Coordinates of C-alpha atoms in Angstrom, one line a residue:
M1 CA -4.9 281.7 164.3
A2 CA -6.8 281.1 167.5
G3 CA -3.7 281.5 169.7
V4 CA -2.8 284.8 168.1
I5 CA -6.4 286.2 168.5
I6 CA -6.5 285.1 172.2
L7 CA -3.0 286.7 172.8
D8 CA -4.1 290.0 171.1
L9 CA -7.3 290.0 173.1
M10 CA -5.4 289.5 176.4
G11 CA -3.0 292.3 175.5
G12 CA -6.0 294.6 174.8
V13 CA -7.6 293.8 178.1
A14 CA -4.3 294.3 179.9
L15 CA -3.9 297.7 178.3
L16 CA -7.4 298.6 179.2
L17 CA -6.9 297.7 182.9
W18 CA -3.6 299.6 183.0
G19 CA -5.1 302.7 181.5
L20 CA -7.9 302.5 184.1
H21 CA -5.4 302.1 186.8
M22 CA -3.5 305.2 185.6
V23 CA -6.7 307.2 185.6
Q24 CA -7.7 306.1 189.1
S25 CA -4.2 306.6 190.6
G26 CA -3.8 310.0 188.9
V27 CA -7.1 311.3 190.1
L28 CA -6.4 310.0 193.7
R29 CA -3.0 311.7 193.7
A30 CA -4.3 315.0 192.4
F31 CA -7.6 315.2 194.2
G32 CA -7.7 312.3 196.7
A33 CA -7.8 314.4 199.9
D34 CA -10.3 316.8 198.3
L35 CA -12.5 313.8 197.2
R36 CA -12.5 312.3 200.7
H37 CA -13.4 315.7 202.2
F38 CA -16.1 316.1 199.5
L39 CA -17.5 312.7 200.3
G40 CA -17.3 313.3 204.0
K41 CA -19.8 316.2 203.7
A42 CA -22.6 313.8 202.7
L43 CA -23.7 313.2 206.3
R44 CA -27.4 313.3 206.6
N45 CA -29.5 313.8 203.4
R46 CA -29.6 310.6 201.4
F47 CA -30.5 312.4 198.1
R48 CA -27.5 314.7 198.6
A49 CA -25.4 311.7 199.4
F50 CA -26.6 310.0 196.2
G51 CA -25.4 313.0 194.2
F52 CA -22.1 313.1 196.0
G53 CA -21.6 309.4 195.2
V54 CA -22.3 310.0 191.5
V55 CA -19.9 312.9 191.3
V56 CA -17.0 311.3 193.2
T57 CA -17.2 308.0 191.4
A58 CA -17.5 309.7 188.0
I59 CA -14.3 311.5 188.7
L60 CA -12.6 308.5 190.3
Q61 CA -13.9 305.8 188.0
S62 CA -14.0 303.2 190.7
S63 CA -17.0 302.3 192.7
T64 CA -14.7 300.0 194.8
A65 CA -12.6 302.9 195.9
T66 CA -15.8 304.9 196.7
A67 CA -17.1 301.9 198.7
L68 CA -13.9 301.6 200.7
M69 CA -13.9 305.3 201.5
A70 CA -17.6 305.3 202.5
S71 CA -17.1 302.2 204.6
S72 CA -14.2 303.8 206.5
F73 CA -16.4 306.8 207.2
A74 CA -19.4 304.6 208.3
A75 CA -17.2 302.3 210.5
S76 CA -15.7 305.3 212.3
G77 CA -19.2 306.8 213.0
L78 CA -18.6 309.9 210.7
L79 CA -21.3 308.7 208.3
A80 CA -24.6 307.1 209.1
L81 CA -25.5 303.9 207.2
T82 CA -28.5 305.3 205.4
P83 CA -26.5 308.1 203.5
A84 CA -23.6 305.7 203.1
L85 CA -25.9 303.3 201.2
A86 CA -27.2 306.2 199.2
I87 CA -23.6 307.1 198.3
M88 CA -23.1 303.6 196.9
L89 CA -26.3 303.8 194.8
G90 CA -24.8 307.0 193.4
A91 CA -21.4 305.4 192.9
N92 CA -23.0 302.6 190.9
V93 CA -24.5 305.2 188.6
G94 CA -21.3 307.2 188.5
T95 CA -19.3 304.3 187.0
T96 CA -21.7 304.2 184.0
L97 CA -20.8 307.7 182.8
I98 CA -17.3 306.9 181.4
V99 CA -18.8 303.9 179.8
Q100 CA -21.4 306.2 178.1
V101 CA -18.6 308.4 176.8
L102 CA -16.5 305.5 175.5
S103 CA -19.5 304.0 173.8
F104 CA -19.3 306.7 171.1
N105 CA -16.6 306.7 168.4
V106 CA -13.9 308.8 170.2
D107 CA -10.8 306.8 168.9
A108 CA -9.3 310.0 167.4
A109 CA -8.9 311.5 170.9
A110 CA -6.5 308.8 171.9
P111 CA -3.3 310.2 170.3
V112 CA -4.2 313.7 171.5
L113 CA -4.7 312.5 175.1
L114 CA -1.4 310.5 175.0
V115 CA 0.6 313.4 173.7
V116 CA -0.9 316.0 176.1
G117 CA -0.6 313.6 179.0
L118 CA 3.0 312.8 178.3
V119 CA 4.0 316.5 178.0
A120 CA 2.2 317.3 181.3
F121 CA 3.6 314.3 183.1
K122 CA 7.2 314.9 181.9
R123 CA 7.3 318.7 181.8
G124 CA 4.8 319.8 184.4
K125 CA 6.4 321.7 187.3
A126 CA 3.4 321.3 189.7
T127 CA 2.7 317.9 191.2
R128 CA -1.0 318.2 190.3
V129 CA -0.2 319.0 186.7
R130 CA 1.9 315.8 186.5
D131 CA -0.9 313.8 188.1
L132 CA -3.5 315.1 185.6
G133 CA -1.0 314.2 182.8
R134 CA -1.1 310.7 184.2
V135 CA -4.9 310.8 184.0
A136 CA -4.8 311.9 180.3
I137 CA -2.3 309.1 179.5
G138 CA -4.6 306.6 181.2
L139 CA -7.6 307.8 179.2
G140 CA -5.6 307.6 176.0
L141 CA -4.5 304.0 176.8
M142 CA -8.2 303.0 177.4
L143 CA -9.2 304.4 174.0
L144 CA -6.2 302.7 172.4
S145 CA -7.2 299.4 174.0
L146 CA -10.7 299.7 172.7
H147 CA -9.3 300.1 169.2
I148 CA -7.1 297.0 169.7
L149 CA -10.0 295.0 171.0
L150 CA -12.2 295.9 168.1
D151 CA -9.5 295.2 165.5
T152 CA -8.8 291.8 167.1
L153 CA -12.4 290.7 167.4
A154 CA -13.5 291.8 163.9
P155 CA -11.9 288.9 161.9
A156 CA -12.5 286.4 164.7
E157 CA -16.3 286.3 164.2
D158 CA -16.1 284.0 161.2
A159 CA -13.5 281.6 162.8
P160 CA -15.0 278.0 163.3
F161 CA -13.9 277.8 167.0
V162 CA -15.6 281.2 167.6
R163 CA -18.9 279.9 166.2
T164 CA -18.7 276.9 168.5
L165 CA -17.9 279.1 171.5
L166 CA -20.8 281.4 170.7
G167 CA -23.2 278.6 170.6
Q168 CA -22.2 277.4 174.0
I169 CA -22.2 280.7 175.7
T170 CA -25.0 282.9 174.3
G171 CA -27.7 280.4 175.2
E172 CA -27.0 280.4 178.9
P173 CA -27.8 283.8 180.5
I174 CA -26.9 282.6 184.0
L175 CA -23.5 281.4 182.8
N176 CA -23.0 284.9 181.2
V177 CA -23.9 286.6 184.5
L178 CA -21.3 284.4 186.3
L179 CA -18.6 285.1 183.6
G180 CA -19.3 288.8 183.8
A181 CA -19.1 288.8 187.6
L182 CA -15.9 286.8 187.5
F183 CA -14.1 289.2 185.2
A184 CA -15.3 292.3 187.1
W185 CA -14.2 290.7 190.4
A186 CA -10.7 289.8 188.9
A187 CA -10.3 293.2 187.3
H188 CA -11.6 295.1 190.4
S189 CA -13.7 297.2 187.9
S190 CA -17.1 297.0 186.4
V191 CA -16.0 299.7 183.9
A192 CA -13.4 297.4 182.4
A193 CA -15.8 294.5 182.3
V194 CA -18.5 296.5 180.6
I195 CA -16.1 298.0 178.0
L196 CA -14.9 294.5 177.1
V197 CA -18.6 293.4 176.8
M198 CA -19.2 296.4 174.5
S199 CA -16.2 295.3 172.3
L200 CA -17.5 291.8 172.1
S201 CA -21.0 293.0 171.3
Y202 CA -19.9 295.4 168.6
S203 CA -18.0 292.7 166.9
H204 CA -21.0 290.3 167.1
F205 CA -18.9 288.0 169.3
V206 CA -22.0 287.7 171.6
T207 CA -25.7 288.1 171.1
P208 CA -27.5 291.2 172.4
V209 CA -29.1 289.1 175.2
A210 CA -25.8 287.6 176.2
A211 CA -24.2 291.0 176.3
L212 CA -26.9 292.3 178.7
A213 CA -26.4 289.2 180.9
L214 CA -22.6 289.9 180.9
V215 CA -23.3 293.5 182.0
L216 CA -25.5 292.3 184.8
G217 CA -22.6 290.1 185.9
A218 CA -20.2 293.0 185.8
N219 CA -22.4 295.0 188.1
L220 CA -22.6 292.0 190.5
G221 CA -18.9 291.3 190.4
S222 CA -17.8 294.8 191.2
A223 CA -19.8 294.6 194.5
I224 CA -17.8 291.6 195.6
N225 CA -14.4 293.2 196.1
P226 CA -15.5 295.8 198.7
V227 CA -17.0 292.9 200.8
L228 CA -13.7 290.9 200.6
E229 CA -11.5 294.0 201.3
S230 CA -13.6 295.3 204.3
N231 CA -12.5 294.6 207.9
R232 CA -14.0 291.3 208.7
E233 CA -13.5 291.8 212.4
D234 CA -15.6 295.0 212.4
R235 CA -19.2 294.3 211.5
A236 CA -20.0 298.0 211.3
A237 CA -17.4 298.2 208.4
Q238 CA -19.1 295.3 206.7
R239 CA -22.7 296.6 206.7
L240 CA -22.2 299.0 203.7
P241 CA -20.4 296.6 201.3
I242 CA -22.7 293.7 202.2
G243 CA -25.8 296.0 201.8
N244 CA -24.5 297.1 198.4
L245 CA -23.9 293.5 197.3
I246 CA -27.4 292.5 198.3
N247 CA -28.8 295.4 196.3
R248 CA -26.9 294.1 193.2
I249 CA -28.0 290.5 193.8
I250 CA -31.7 291.5 194.1
G251 CA -31.4 293.7 191.0
C252 CA -29.9 291.0 188.9
A253 CA -32.4 288.4 190.0
V254 CA -35.3 290.7 189.1
V255 CA -34.0 291.8 185.7
L256 CA -32.6 288.4 184.5
P257 CA -35.9 286.8 183.4
F258 CA -36.7 289.9 181.3
L259 CA -33.5 290.3 179.3
Q260 CA -35.1 289.3 176.0
P261 CA -37.8 291.9 176.0
I262 CA -35.4 294.5 177.3
S263 CA -33.0 293.7 174.5
N264 CA -35.8 294.0 172.0
F265 CA -36.8 297.4 173.4
L266 CA -33.2 298.7 173.3
G267 CA -32.8 297.5 169.8
T268 CA -35.7 299.8 168.7
I269 CA -33.9 302.8 170.2
D270 CA -30.3 302.1 168.9
T271 CA -29.2 299.4 166.5
N272 CA -25.5 299.7 167.7
Q273 CA -25.1 296.7 170.0
A274 CA -22.2 298.3 171.9
R275 CA -24.5 301.3 172.7
Q276 CA -27.2 299.0 173.8
A277 CA -24.9 297.4 176.4
A278 CA -23.8 300.9 177.6
D279 CA -27.4 302.1 177.8
F280 CA -28.5 299.0 179.7
H281 CA -25.7 299.4 182.2
T282 CA -26.8 303.0 182.9
L283 CA -30.6 302.2 183.0
F284 CA -30.1 299.2 185.3
N285 CA -28.2 301.3 187.9
L286 CA -30.6 304.2 187.6
A287 CA -33.6 301.9 188.1
A288 CA -31.9 300.2 191.1
A289 CA -31.2 303.5 192.7
A290 CA -34.7 304.7 192.2
I291 CA -36.2 301.6 193.7
F292 CA -33.8 301.2 196.7
M293 CA -33.8 304.9 197.6
V294 CA -37.4 304.6 199.0
P295 CA -36.9 301.9 201.7
L296 CA -33.3 302.9 202.4
R297 CA -33.8 303.9 206.0
A298 CA -35.6 300.6 206.9
Y299 CA -32.9 298.7 204.9
A300 CA -30.2 300.3 206.9
A301 CA -31.9 299.4 210.2
L302 CA -32.3 295.8 209.0
L303 CA -28.5 295.6 208.2
T304 CA -27.7 297.1 211.6
R305 CA -29.8 294.4 213.3
L306 CA -28.3 291.6 211.2
L307 CA -24.7 292.8 211.7
P308 CA -24.6 294.1 215.3
Q309 CA -21.3 295.5 216.5
R310 CA -19.4 293.0 218.7
K311 CA -18.7 294.2 222.2
E312 CA -15.1 293.3 222.7
A313 CA -12.2 294.7 224.6
P314 CA -10.3 297.1 222.3
N315 CA -7.2 295.7 220.7
Q316 CA -4.5 298.1 221.7
G317 CA -2.1 296.7 219.2
A318 CA -4.5 297.4 216.3
P319 CA -3.7 300.4 214.1
L320 CA -6.1 303.4 214.5
Y321 CA -5.1 305.6 211.6
L322 CA -3.8 303.4 208.8
D323 CA -6.5 304.1 206.2
A324 CA -6.2 301.7 203.3
T325 CA -8.4 304.0 201.1
A326 CA -5.7 306.7 201.4
L327 CA -3.0 304.6 199.9
G328 CA -3.6 306.0 196.4
T329 CA -2.9 309.5 197.7
P330 CA 0.7 309.4 199.1
P331 CA 0.6 312.8 201.1
L332 CA -2.7 311.7 202.8
A333 CA -1.4 308.2 203.4
L334 CA 1.9 309.5 204.9
T335 CA -0.1 311.7 207.3
S336 CA -2.1 308.6 208.3
A337 CA 1.2 306.7 208.9
A338 CA 2.6 309.6 210.9
R339 CA -0.5 309.7 213.1
E340 CA -0.1 305.9 213.7
V341 CA 3.6 306.5 214.7
L342 CA 2.4 309.1 217.2
H343 CA 0.0 306.4 218.5
M344 CA 3.1 304.2 219.0
G345 CA 4.8 307.1 220.7
D346 CA 1.9 307.5 223.2
I347 CA 2.2 303.8 224.2
V348 CA 6.0 304.1 224.5
E349 CA 5.6 307.2 226.6
S350 CA 3.2 305.4 228.9
M351 CA 5.7 302.4 229.1
L352 CA 8.6 304.7 229.9
R353 CA 6.6 306.8 232.5
Q354 CA 5.4 303.6 234.4
T355 CA 8.9 302.1 234.3
M356 CA 10.2 304.1 237.2
T357 CA 6.9 303.5 239.1
A358 CA 7.5 299.7 238.7
F359 CA 11.1 300.1 240.0
L360 CA 10.1 302.2 243.1
T361 CA 6.9 300.3 244.1
N362 CA 8.1 296.7 243.2
D363 CA 4.8 296.1 241.4
R364 CA 4.8 292.8 239.6
K365 CA 1.5 293.4 237.9
L366 CA 2.7 296.7 236.5
V367 CA 5.8 295.0 235.1
A368 CA 3.6 292.5 233.3
E369 CA 1.4 295.4 231.9
I370 CA 4.5 297.2 230.6
E371 CA 5.7 294.0 228.9
Q372 CA 2.2 293.6 227.3
M373 CA 2.5 297.2 226.0
D374 CA 5.7 296.2 224.1
D375 CA 3.8 293.6 222.2
W376 CA 1.4 296.3 221.1
V377 CA 4.3 298.5 220.0
D378 CA 5.8 295.6 218.0
K379 CA 2.4 295.0 216.2
L380 CA 2.0 298.7 215.4
H381 CA 5.5 298.9 214.1
E382 CA 4.9 296.0 211.7
A383 CA 1.6 297.6 210.6
V384 CA 3.3 300.9 209.9
K385 CA 6.1 299.3 208.1
R386 CA 3.8 297.4 205.8
Y387 CA 1.6 300.5 205.2
V388 CA 4.5 302.7 204.3
T389 CA 5.9 300.0 202.1
A390 CA 2.6 300.0 200.2
I391 CA 2.8 303.7 199.8
T392 CA 6.3 303.5 198.3
R393 CA 5.2 301.1 195.7
E394 CA 4.0 304.1 193.8
S395 CA 6.5 306.7 192.5
L396 CA 6.9 309.5 195.1
D397 CA 8.3 313.0 194.8
E398 CA 11.4 313.8 196.8
Q399 CA 9.6 315.4 199.7
S400 CA 7.2 312.4 200.1
A401 CA 10.0 309.9 199.8
R402 CA 12.0 311.7 202.5
R403 CA 9.0 311.8 204.8
A404 CA 8.4 308.1 204.3
M405 CA 11.9 307.3 205.4
E406 CA 11.5 309.6 208.5
I407 CA 8.4 307.8 209.5
I408 CA 10.0 304.3 209.1
A409 CA 13.1 305.5 211.0
F410 CA 11.2 306.9 213.9
S411 CA 9.0 303.9 214.1
I412 CA 12.1 301.7 214.3
N413 CA 13.5 303.8 217.1
L414 CA 10.3 303.7 219.0
E415 CA 10.2 299.9 218.6
H416 CA 13.8 299.7 219.9
I417 CA 12.9 301.9 222.9
G418 CA 10.0 299.5 223.7
D419 CA 12.4 296.5 223.4
I420 CA 14.9 298.2 225.8
I421 CA 12.2 298.8 228.3
D422 CA 10.8 295.3 228.0
K423 CA 13.9 293.1 227.6
N424 CA 16.3 295.2 229.8
L425 CA 14.6 297.5 232.2
M426 CA 11.7 295.2 233.1
E427 CA 14.1 292.3 233.6
L428 CA 16.0 294.5 236.0
A429 CA 12.8 295.4 237.8
S430 CA 11.8 291.8 238.1
K431 CA 15.3 291.0 239.5
K432 CA 14.9 293.9 242.0
I433 CA 11.5 292.6 243.1
K434 CA 12.6 288.9 243.3
H435 CA 15.6 289.8 245.5
R436 CA 13.7 292.5 247.5
L437 CA 16.4 295.1 246.8
K438 CA 16.0 298.7 247.6
F439 CA 17.7 301.8 246.2
S440 CA 19.2 304.3 248.6
A441 CA 17.1 307.5 249.0
E442 CA 19.7 309.5 247.1
G443 CA 20.1 306.9 244.4
A444 CA 16.3 306.7 243.9
A445 CA 16.1 310.5 243.6
E446 CA 18.9 310.5 241.1
L447 CA 17.2 307.9 238.9
Q448 CA 13.9 309.7 239.1
S449 CA 15.6 313.0 238.0
F450 CA 17.4 311.3 235.2
H451 CA 14.2 309.5 234.1
R452 CA 12.3 312.8 234.1
G453 CA 14.9 314.3 231.7
V454 CA 14.5 311.4 229.3
M455 CA 10.7 311.7 229.5
D456 CA 10.7 315.4 228.8
N457 CA 12.9 314.8 225.8
L458 CA 10.7 312.1 224.4
K459 CA 7.9 314.7 224.3
L460 CA 10.3 317.0 222.5
A461 CA 11.1 314.2 220.0
L462 CA 7.4 313.6 219.2
G463 CA 7.0 317.4 218.6
V464 CA 10.0 317.3 216.2
F465 CA 8.6 314.3 214.3
M466 CA 5.3 316.0 213.7
S467 CA 6.4 319.6 213.1
G468 CA 9.8 319.2 211.5
D469 CA 10.8 322.3 213.5
S470 CA 14.6 322.8 213.4
T471 CA 14.6 324.9 216.5
I472 CA 13.1 322.1 218.6
A473 CA 15.5 319.6 216.9
R474 CA 18.5 321.7 217.9
Q475 CA 17.2 321.9 221.4
L476 CA 16.8 318.1 221.5
L477 CA 20.5 317.6 220.5
K478 CA 21.6 320.1 223.2
E479 CA 19.7 318.0 225.7
K480 CA 21.7 315.0 224.6
V481 CA 24.8 316.7 225.9
Q482 CA 23.0 317.5 229.2
I483 CA 21.8 313.9 229.6
R484 CA 25.3 312.6 229.0
E485 CA 26.5 314.9 231.8
A486 CA 23.7 313.9 234.1
E487 CA 24.5 310.2 233.6
R488 CA 28.1 310.8 234.4
S489 CA 27.2 312.9 237.5
A490 CA 24.8 310.2 238.7
S491 CA 27.4 307.5 238.2
E492 CA 30.0 309.4 240.1
S493 CA 27.6 310.0 243.0
H494 CA 26.7 306.3 243.1
L495 CA 30.4 305.4 243.2
A496 CA 30.9 307.9 246.1
R497 CA 28.2 306.1 248.1
L498 CA 29.9 302.8 247.3
R499 CA 33.2 304.2 248.8
E500 CA 31.3 305.2 251.9
G501 CA 30.1 301.6 252.2
R502 CA 26.3 302.4 252.0
P503 CA 24.5 299.0 252.3
E504 CA 21.7 299.9 249.8
S505 CA 24.2 301.1 247.3
L506 CA 26.3 298.0 247.6
E507 CA 23.3 295.7 247.0
T508 CA 22.0 297.7 244.0
S509 CA 25.2 298.9 242.4
S510 CA 25.0 296.9 239.2
L511 CA 21.2 297.5 239.1
H512 CA 21.6 301.2 239.5
L513 CA 24.3 301.6 236.8
D514 CA 22.4 299.3 234.4
V515 CA 19.2 301.4 234.7
L516 CA 21.2 304.6 234.0
R517 CA 22.9 302.9 231.0
D518 CA 19.5 301.7 229.5
L519 CA 17.9 305.1 230.0
K520 CA 20.8 306.7 228.2
R521 CA 20.4 304.2 225.3
I522 CA 16.7 305.1 225.2
H523 CA 17.7 308.8 225.0
S524 CA 20.0 308.1 222.1
H525 CA 17.1 306.6 220.1
I526 CA 14.9 309.6 221.1
C527 CA 17.4 312.1 219.8
S528 CA 17.7 310.3 216.4
V529 CA 14.6 312.1 215.2
A530 CA 16.5 315.4 215.2
Y531 CA 19.1 314.4 212.6
P532 CA 16.9 314.1 209.5
V533 CA 15.3 317.4 210.2
L534 CA 18.6 319.3 210.6
E535 CA 20.1 317.5 207.6
A536 CA 17.2 318.6 205.5
M537 CA 17.7 322.2 206.7
G538 CA 21.4 322.0 205.9
E539 CA 22.3 322.6 209.5
L540 CA 24.2 319.3 210.1
Q541 CA 27.8 318.6 209.2
P542 CA 28.2 315.7 206.8
S543 CA 30.6 314.0 209.2
R544 CA 31.2 314.7 212.9
L545 CA 34.1 312.2 212.8
T546 CA 36.1 314.5 210.5
A547 CA 35.8 317.4 213.0
Q548 CA 37.1 315.2 215.8
Q549 CA 40.0 313.8 213.8
T550 CA 41.2 317.3 212.8
A551 CA 41.0 318.7 216.4
P552 CA 44.3 319.4 218.2
R553 CA 45.5 316.5 220.3
G554 CA 44.0 316.5 223.8
V555 CA 41.1 318.7 222.9
L556 CA 37.7 317.0 223.0
Q557 CA 35.1 318.4 220.6
T558 CA 31.4 317.8 220.8
P559 CA 29.2 317.4 217.7
R560 CA 28.7 320.9 216.2
L561 CA 25.8 322.3 214.1
D562 CA 26.5 324.6 211.2
H563 CA 25.5 328.3 211.3
G564 CA 27.0 328.9 214.7
H565 CA 24.5 326.6 216.6
S566 CA 25.9 324.5 219.4

């Protein structure tokens, strides 16, 4: 009996958490970018910021998500700490609204929401319609889970082991607070914790006072996750979640001794114990907001003094644009990932530009700096790969999935370019410096010209990656033919100087040809960005090999684009 009840209870809680996840992910996908823009407008006025926090969190149903968004704005300097704290006070109130709705008997709406949501999700043509269908399904599952929890708990009240458990738990308010905090922390949601408490209270599984203590714990526990998930290396990013946690701790400490009289007062208003828990949840957060709104400016100044920004050299290998709060909105997250790949591209461009300087000036320090840059590129590549992988854990539409693959592919190619510069070209530069070798004037000029061509095409490739412009992509592939010809011409000129017996050419022959070869390899990686764009536009043949095999013997054919482009 006990095992079946516990299993049913766990199933109901799991269904509740999954329904809540579907609501949050559906809202983020449908309105994530708009919500972030909406939240970003709350810049100066704390009362306006409070209202924005209420609205955004009521829609999103996650104060944790709102906290992470607001923390990213505050850490980047787009949002001052005072309005950011006001947003969190509003967010705490916003989470109580869905609890208020679910505290009424709305079980009959569950089948309707599930049917409507399923039709919208399966039949909807617009992406936003499917996302809203996901939200409706999530709400339906949450209502269904409430029904399961109540049906499971109703017969359990008279079980002997339940009576024993009730006696041990209900008399310890502090233990109840800790249990509520633990569940809200594990569930990443005060909403789920409070709904479970409402179910327990409605079935008389816990006393009214114990229910209020559990609600206090739920409010405390939901403030822990933003602290743990904030960037611990950035104190500016920690001020908001820590400030919000301190607010919750103070609020719980002040209210805890008065739970009995508060419970008695709520009992005179509504005899439904589930409604009492929901009302207390709302009143607690409204009271906390009213009290803390007054000294908010001084409180923000205190947090700034207690958590000063560390003055450290910037970590060039740290991502700049990989916003964790955007992961629930794939189009927005993919834009963040693309910006980070451009950041990689900027570093690779700097490496490539300074490579020729290192060869021509024999600068050992510059060689070391370029090698250090490759470490930054490697770290950024790993960060981009992990970030895009996290995006693809959610189901993506065809366009988003293709863009995710393009981002990963270009990131890989940039990382390979960095490796060629570091492992090959810088090794050749060190060899040249060590043996005090010198290119001939003509050889140096040829290498510089070839290098400029590769540099120019890297800029083209970055443009193709961001714009997806097929015209630029075709131009980039045409340049591939030009680079191949330039490499062949430079090699022939070098061999001509060897035949003349030029001393500098004899000394640097292998070095000269290896530099040309490595720059050509880099150019191949650069041009790879054009193929997905042209393939998506239907302007690329499925197989270039077939065209070459069917050509007349002795005739060399170059890769050809469809529609007459060459």
